[in-house]
Amino acid sequence: MSLEMLNFQLFGLINASANPNPLLVKFAIFISHDLVTIFVIGLLALTFFRPKRFKIPAIKAAVFTAITSIIAALIDKFYYHPRPFALNLGHKLIHHAATNSFPSHHMLAMSSMALAFLLFSREKLVGSICLALAWLVGWSRVYLGVHFPVDIIGAFLLALFINILGNLVLCKYLEFRKSQQKPSAHT
């Protein structure tokens, strides 16, 4: 079985049925649209009210999310994968243009922010909650018919890669800066 066929089969399992539960649809729409905004406002509020604990993870989250967004824009420019509804698959429950589906920008941004807290701070609980919310958003995008599962998984993996690489580069840069600040033995 090809990856594309597996992707289609997983989509069929997650996507809403022809007669979905109206409460589940409302929940999925809330998760897909409103939770992202609440998520960002929540992280900003934590950063504002707990500046010492959240400053570095918040800066990393912002920088790594900006980098992942730039990479996603480049992917959009050079690679096109249709959304499920553009292929007449499943049930589309929200309006969405037939733009590139890979990677999911919602999942990419939320995963990137969550991973910055989960992997590179003492705020493991905050990061874990944020990552669970990111996966919930990913589920909602597939359930509502605007993304394939591979779009969600690919977005998460891209966010993970950028967070790990970005943190390694940052650590090397800080080590370099620290080594440059040491007084010379000849003076």
Backbone as numpy.savetxt, mean C-alpha at the origin, in Angstrom:
# Nx Ny Nz CAx CAy CAz Cx Cy Cz
-1.28 -24.48 -14.44 -2.13 -23.30 -14.44 -1.24 -22.06 -14.44
-1.55 -21.13 -15.30 -0.76 -19.90 -15.40 -1.11 -18.96 -14.24
-0.22 -18.01 -14.00 -0.45 -17.01 -12.96 -1.72 -16.22 -13.27
-1.92 -15.91 -14.54 -3.11 -15.14 -14.93 -4.39 -15.92 -14.64
-4.39 -17.22 -14.91 -5.58 -18.03 -14.62 -5.82 -18.13 -13.11
-4.75 -18.28 -12.35 -4.87 -18.29 -10.88 -5.42 -16.95 -10.40
-4.93 -15.87 -10.97 -5.40 -14.53 -10.64 -6.91 -14.42 -10.90
-7.34 -14.90 -12.06 -8.77 -14.85 -12.41 -9.60 -15.71 -11.45
-9.08 -16.88 -11.10 -9.82 -17.76 -10.19 -9.94 -17.15 -8.80
-8.84 -16.58 -8.29 -8.89 -15.92 -6.98 -9.84 -14.73 -7.01
-9.81 -14.00 -8.11 -10.73 -12.87 -8.26 -12.17 -13.36 -8.16
-12.47 -14.45 -8.85 -13.82 -15.00 -8.81 -14.26 -15.41 -7.41
-13.32 -15.85 -6.59 -13.64 -16.25 -5.21 -13.89 -15.04 -4.31
-13.17 -13.95 -4.55 -13.23 -12.78 -3.66 -14.28 -11.77 -4.11
-14.44 -11.59 -5.40 -15.36 -10.59 -5.94 -16.80 -10.87 -5.50
-17.55 -9.80 -5.34 -18.95 -9.91 -4.90 -19.76 -10.78 -5.85
-20.77 -11.41 -5.31 -21.67 -12.23 -6.13 -22.61 -11.32 -6.92
-23.43 -11.92 -7.74 -24.41 -11.16 -8.53 -25.44 -10.48 -7.63
-25.72 -11.07 -6.48 -26.68 -10.50 -5.51 -25.99 -10.36 -4.16
-25.09 -9.39 -4.03 -24.33 -9.27 -2.78 -25.18 -8.73 -1.63
-24.72 -9.01 -0.43 -25.35 -8.47 0.77 -25.15 -6.95 0.77
-26.22 -6.16 0.83 -26.08 -4.69 0.77 -25.22 -4.12 1.90
-25.28 -4.73 3.08 -24.44 -4.24 4.19 -22.96 -4.49 3.91
-22.65 -5.64 3.33 -21.27 -5.95 2.99 -20.76 -5.01 1.90
-21.61 -4.69 0.95 -21.24 -3.74 -0.11 -20.95 -2.37 0.49
-21.82 -1.89 1.38 -21.60 -0.59 2.03 -20.31 -0.60 2.84
-20.06 -1.70 3.55 -18.83 -1.83 4.32 -17.61 -1.77 3.40
-17.66 -2.52 2.29 -16.53 -2.54 1.35 -16.29 -1.17 0.73
-17.37 -0.45 0.41 -17.22 0.90 -0.15 -16.60 1.83 0.88
-17.05 1.74 2.13 -16.46 2.55 3.19 -14.96 2.25 3.31
-14.62 0.98 3.34 -13.21 0.57 3.47 -12.42 1.09 2.27
-12.95 0.92 1.09 -12.24 1.29 -0.13 -12.04 2.79 -0.27
-13.03 3.58 0.11 -12.97 5.03 -0.11 -12.59 5.81 1.14
-13.29 5.58 2.22 -13.15 6.43 3.41 -12.02 6.01 4.35
-11.76 4.71 4.44 -10.75 4.25 5.38 -9.36 4.79 5.03
-9.09 4.94 3.76 -7.78 5.46 3.34 -7.58 6.86 3.91
-8.59 7.70 3.82 -8.50 9.07 4.36 -8.37 9.05 5.87
-9.18 8.24 6.53 -9.12 8.12 8.00 -7.74 7.63 8.43
-7.20 6.68 7.68 -5.89 6.10 7.94 -4.80 7.19 7.94
-4.79 7.98 6.88 -3.78 9.04 6.75 -3.96 10.09 7.85
-5.19 10.50 8.10 -5.45 11.49 9.16 -5.03 10.92 10.51
-5.30 9.65 10.75 -4.90 9.01 12.01 -3.39 9.00 12.20
-2.66 8.65 11.15 -1.19 8.65 11.26 -0.66 10.06 11.47
-1.25 11.04 10.79 -0.83 12.43 11.00 -1.12 12.88 12.43
-2.28 12.49 12.95 -2.63 12.86 14.33 -1.66 12.23 15.32
-1.33 10.96 15.12 -0.37 10.31 16.01 0.98 11.01 15.95
1.38 11.39 14.77 2.66 12.09 14.60 2.63 13.45 15.28
1.50 14.13 15.19 1.37 15.45 15.80 1.33 15.37 17.33
0.58 14.41 17.86 0.41 14.32 19.30 1.50 13.51 20.00
2.22 12.71 19.28 3.33 11.93 19.83 4.57 12.15 18.97
5.02 13.40 18.87 6.07 13.71 17.89 7.37 12.94 18.07
7.81 12.70 19.31 9.09 12.01 19.48 9.01 10.56 19.02
7.93 9.89 19.36 7.80 8.47 19.03 7.50 8.24 17.55
6.85 9.18 16.92 6.35 8.95 15.58 7.07 9.74 14.49
7.99 10.61 14.88 8.61 11.49 13.89 9.36 10.71 12.81
10.31 9.88 13.21 11.13 9.15 12.24 10.29 8.17 11.41
9.43 7.34 12.04 8.60 6.46 11.20 7.68 7.23 10.26
7.18 8.37 10.71 6.29 9.17 9.85 7.05 9.74 8.66
8.28 10.19 8.89 9.09 10.71 7.79 9.40 9.58 6.80
9.80 8.41 7.34 10.06 7.26 6.47 8.81 6.89 5.69
7.68 6.87 6.37 6.41 6.52 5.71 6.13 7.48 4.56
6.32 8.76 4.80 6.06 9.77 3.76 7.02 9.61 2.58
8.30 9.46 2.87 9.30 9.35 1.80 9.12 8.06 1.01
8.98 6.93 1.72 8.84 5.65 1.03 7.54 5.58 0.23
6.49 6.20 0.75 5.21 6.22 0.02 5.33 7.09 -1.22
6.04 8.20 -1.12 6.26 9.05 -2.30 7.05 8.28 -3.37
8.07 7.56 -2.94 8.88 6.77 -3.89 8.03 5.69 -4.55
7.22 4.98 -3.75 6.38 3.93 -4.34 5.36 4.53 -5.30
4.87 5.72 -5.00 3.90 6.38 -5.89 4.54 6.76 -7.22
5.78 7.22 -7.17 6.51 7.55 -8.40 6.73 6.28 -9.23
7.13 5.21 -8.57 7.34 3.94 -9.29 6.03 3.44 -9.89
4.93 3.57 -9.15 3.62 3.16 -9.67 3.24 3.98 -10.90
3.55 5.28 -10.87 3.27 6.13 -12.03 4.09 5.69 -13.24
5.34 5.29 -13.00 6.17 4.78 -14.10 5.63 3.46 -14.63
5.19 2.60 -13.73 4.58 1.33 -14.17 3.36 1.63 -15.03
2.53 2.57 -14.58 1.34 2.94 -15.35 1.69 3.40 -16.76
2.83 4.08 -16.88 3.25 4.62 -18.18 3.71 3.53 -19.15
4.35 2.48 -18.60 4.99 1.49 -19.46 4.34 0.10 -19.45
3.41 -0.13 -18.54 2.78 -1.45 -18.46 1.29 -1.27 -18.23
0.50 -1.98 -18.99 -0.95 -1.89 -18.82 -1.52 -3.28 -18.58
-2.25 -3.40 -17.50 -3.04 -4.60 -17.25 -4.46 -4.15 -17.01
-5.40 -4.66 -17.78 -6.78 -4.19 -17.64 -7.39 -4.55 -16.29
-8.33 -3.74 -15.89 -9.10 -4.03 -14.67 -10.09 -5.15 -14.99
-10.55 -5.85 -13.96 -11.47 -6.98 -14.20 -12.68 -6.61 -15.05
-13.29 -5.48 -14.76 -14.50 -5.10 -15.50 -14.21 -4.78 -16.96
-12.97 -4.39 -17.26 -12.59 -4.13 -18.66 -12.52 -5.43 -19.45
-12.38 -6.54 -18.73 -12.35 -7.87 -19.36 -13.70 -8.58 -19.21
-14.70 -7.82 -18.76 -16.04 -8.37 -18.50 -16.01 -9.52 -17.50
-15.17 -9.37 -16.47 -15.09 -10.37 -15.41 -15.73 -9.81 -14.14
-16.45 -10.64 -13.45 -16.96 -10.30 -12.14 -18.03 -9.23 -12.14
-18.18 -8.63 -10.98 -19.20 -7.61 -10.75 -18.54 -6.35 -10.23
-18.68 -5.27 -10.97 -18.12 -3.97 -10.57 -19.21 -3.23 -9.79
-18.92 -2.91 -8.52 -19.93 -2.30 -7.66 -19.69 -0.82 -7.41
-18.58 -0.28 -7.92 -18.31 1.16 -7.79 -17.86 1.67 -9.15
-18.02 2.97 -9.34 -17.55 3.57 -10.60 -16.03 3.65 -10.57
-15.42 3.29 -11.67 -13.97 3.43 -11.81 -13.64 3.46 -13.29
-12.71 4.32 -13.66 -12.25 4.38 -15.04 -11.48 3.10 -15.37
-11.41 2.76 -16.62 -10.73 1.54 -17.07 -9.24 1.79 -17.23
-8.61 2.31 -16.19 -7.18 2.58 -16.20 -6.41 1.31 -15.83
-5.09 1.41 -15.81 -4.23 0.29 -15.44 -4.58 -0.21 -14.04
-4.63 -1.51 -13.89 -4.99 -2.06 -12.58 -3.77 -2.42 -11.73
-2.61 -2.56 -12.35 -1.43 -3.03 -11.60 -0.39 -1.93 -11.46
0.07 -1.69 -10.25 -0.39 -2.21 -8.96 -1.53 -1.36 -8.42
-2.19 -1.85 -7.40 -3.24 -1.08 -6.74 -2.60 0.09 -5.99
-2.96 1.30 -6.36 -2.38 2.48 -5.71 -2.87 2.61 -4.26
-4.11 2.22 -4.01 -4.63 2.25 -2.64 -3.78 1.34 -1.74
-3.59 0.10 -2.19 -2.84 -0.87 -1.39 -1.38 -0.46 -1.28
-0.84 0.08 -2.34 0.56 0.49 -2.35 0.82 1.57 -1.30
0.00 2.60 -1.29 0.20 3.70 -0.33 -0.01 3.22 1.10
-1.07 2.48 1.33 -1.35 2.04 2.70 -0.30 1.06 3.20
0.13 0.14 2.35 1.17 -0.82 2.74 2.48 -0.12 3.03
2.83 0.83 2.20 4.09 1.55 2.38 4.11 2.28 3.72
3.02 2.96 4.04 2.95 3.67 5.32 2.97 2.68 6.48
2.20 1.62 6.38 2.13 0.63 7.46 3.48 -0.04 7.69
4.16 -0.41 6.61 5.44 -1.10 6.74 6.51 -0.22 7.37
6.47 1.07 7.11 7.44 1.98 7.73 7.32 1.93 9.25
6.10 1.84 9.74 5.89 1.74 11.19 6.17 0.34 11.70
5.75 -0.67 10.97 5.91 -2.05 11.43 7.37 -2.50 11.44
8.10 -2.18 10.40 9.45 -2.70 10.25 10.53 -1.84 10.89
10.34 -0.52 10.93 11.44 0.35 11.28 11.15 1.29 12.44
10.30 0.85 13.34 10.04 1.67 14.52 9.70 0.75 15.68
9.56 1.35 16.83 9.12 0.60 18.01 7.60 0.49 18.04
6.95 1.05 17.07 5.48 1.09 17.02 4.93 -0.12 16.27
5.26 -1.31 16.77 4.84 -2.55 16.10 3.32 -2.71 16.10
2.67 -2.31 17.19 1.21 -2.43 17.25 0.56 -1.51 16.22
1.02 -0.27 16.16 0.49 0.67 15.17 0.72 0.13 13.76
1.94 -0.33 13.50 2.26 -0.88 12.18 1.43 -2.10 11.84
1.22 -2.98 12.82 0.41 -4.19 12.58 -1.04 -3.84 12.28
-1.60 -2.90 13.05 -2.98 -2.47 12.80 -3.08 -1.83 11.43
-2.12 -0.98 11.10 -2.14 -0.31 9.79 -2.03 -1.32 8.65
-1.19 -2.33 8.83 -1.04 -3.33 7.78 -2.31 -4.17 7.63
-2.95 -4.50 8.74 -4.23 -5.22 8.66 -5.27 -4.37 7.92
-5.28 -3.08 8.19 -6.21 -2.18 7.49 -5.87 -2.10 6.00
-4.58 -2.11 5.68 -4.17 -2.08 4.27 -4.71 -3.32 3.54
-4.57 -4.49 4.16 -5.08 -5.71 3.53 -6.60 -5.69 3.43
-7.25 -5.06 4.39 -8.71 -4.91 4.31 -9.09 -4.04 3.11
-8.33 -2.97 2.90 -8.56 -2.13 1.71 -8.32 -2.94 0.44
-7.25 -3.73 0.43 -6.99 -4.58 -0.73 -8.14 -5.53 -1.01
-8.65 -6.18 0.04 -9.82 -7.06 -0.13 -10.99 -6.29 -0.73
-11.25 -5.09 -0.21 -12.40 -4.32 -0.68 -12.29 -3.97 -2.16
-11.08 -3.67 -2.62 -10.89 -3.30 -4.02 -11.19 -4.49 -4.95
-10.83 -5.70 -4.51 -11.14 -6.90 -5.29 -12.63 -7.22 -5.17
-13.16 -7.17 -3.97 -14.58 -7.45 -3.74 -15.46 -6.54 -4.59
-15.08 -5.27 -4.68 -15.87 -4.30 -5.44 -15.66 -4.39 -6.95
-14.71 -5.21 -7.37 -14.54 -5.49 -8.79 -13.62 -4.57 -9.57
-12.78 -3.80 -8.87 -11.90 -2.87 -9.59 -10.43 -3.29 -9.61
-10.10 -4.37 -8.92 -8.73 -4.89 -8.92 -8.73 -6.41 -8.90
-7.64 -6.96 -9.40 -7.37 -8.39 -9.29 -6.53 -8.63 -8.03
-6.53 -9.85 -7.50 -5.67 -10.15 -6.34 -4.19 -9.86 -6.60
-3.71 -10.13 -7.82 -2.30 -9.87 -8.12 -1.97 -8.38 -8.02
-2.92 -7.52 -8.31 -2.71 -6.07 -8.16 -2.43 -5.73 -6.69
-3.13 -6.39 -5.80 -3.01 -6.15 -4.36 -1.69 -6.73 -3.85
-1.42 -7.97 -4.21 -0.19 -8.64 -3.76 1.03 -7.92 -4.33
0.98 -7.56 -5.61 2.09 -6.83 -6.23 2.35 -5.50 -5.57
1.28 -4.80 -5.20 1.43 -3.51 -4.51 2.11 -3.70 -3.16
1.69 -4.73 -2.43 2.30 -5.01 -1.13 3.79 -5.33 -1.30
4.12 -6.19 -2.26 5.52 -6.57 -2.46 6.37 -5.38 -2.89
5.84 -4.52 -3.74 6.56 -3.31 -4.14 6.79 -2.40 -2.94
5.77 -2.23 -2.11 5.92 -1.40 -0.90 6.95 -2.00 0.04
6.93 -3.32 0.19 7.89 -4.00 1.06 9.31 -3.80 0.53
9.50 -3.99 -0.76 10.82 -3.83 -1.38 11.34 -2.40 -1.20
10.50 -1.41 -1.47 10.93 -0.01 -1.35 11.23 0.34 0.10
10.44 -0.15 1.03 10.70 0.13 2.45 12.02 -0.48 2.89
12.27 -1.72 2.52 13.53 -2.37 2.92 14.72 -1.70 2.25
14.65 -1.49 0.94 15.74 -0.84 0.21 15.95 0.59 0.71
14.87 1.32 0.88 14.97 2.70 1.37 15.60 2.78 2.74
15.23 1.86 3.62 15.82 1.87 4.96 17.30 1.51 4.91
17.68 0.55 4.05 19.10 0.20 3.91 19.91 1.40 3.40
19.39 2.08 2.40 20.08 3.26 1.86 20.19 4.34 2.93
19.12 4.56 3.66 19.14 5.56 4.73 20.16 5.20 5.80
20.21 3.95 6.22 21.18 3.52 7.23 22.62 3.70 6.74
22.87 3.33 5.49 24.22 3.52 4.92 24.58 5.00 4.86
23.63 5.82 4.48 23.87 7.26 4.42 24.18 7.81 5.81
23.41 7.41 6.81 23.64 7.89 8.18 24.99 7.41 8.72
25.37 6.17 8.39 26.70 5.67 8.78 27.79 6.50 8.13
27.62 6.80 6.85 28.59 7.61 6.13 28.71 8.99 6.77
27.57 9.62 7.05 27.58 10.95 7.67 28.27 10.91 9.03
28.00 9.87 9.80 28.60 9.74 11.12 30.12 9.58 11.00
30.57 8.80 10.02 32.01 8.59 9.84 32.70 9.88 9.39
31.99 10.74 8.68 32.55 12.01 8.22 32.66 13.04 9.35
31.90 12.84 10.41 31.89 13.80 11.51 32.93 13.49 12.58
33.57 12.32 12.51 34.59 11.96 13.50 35.82 12.84 13.29
36.39 13.33 14.41 37.60 14.16 14.25 38.76 13.32 13.72
39.54 13.93 12.91 40.69 13.26 12.33 41.79 13.09 13.37
42.58 12.00 13.29 43.65 11.70 14.24 44.86 12.61 14.01
44.94 13.27 12.88 46.09 14.10 12.53 45.96 15.53 13.04
44.83 15.92 13.60 44.70 17.31 14.04 44.95 17.46 15.50
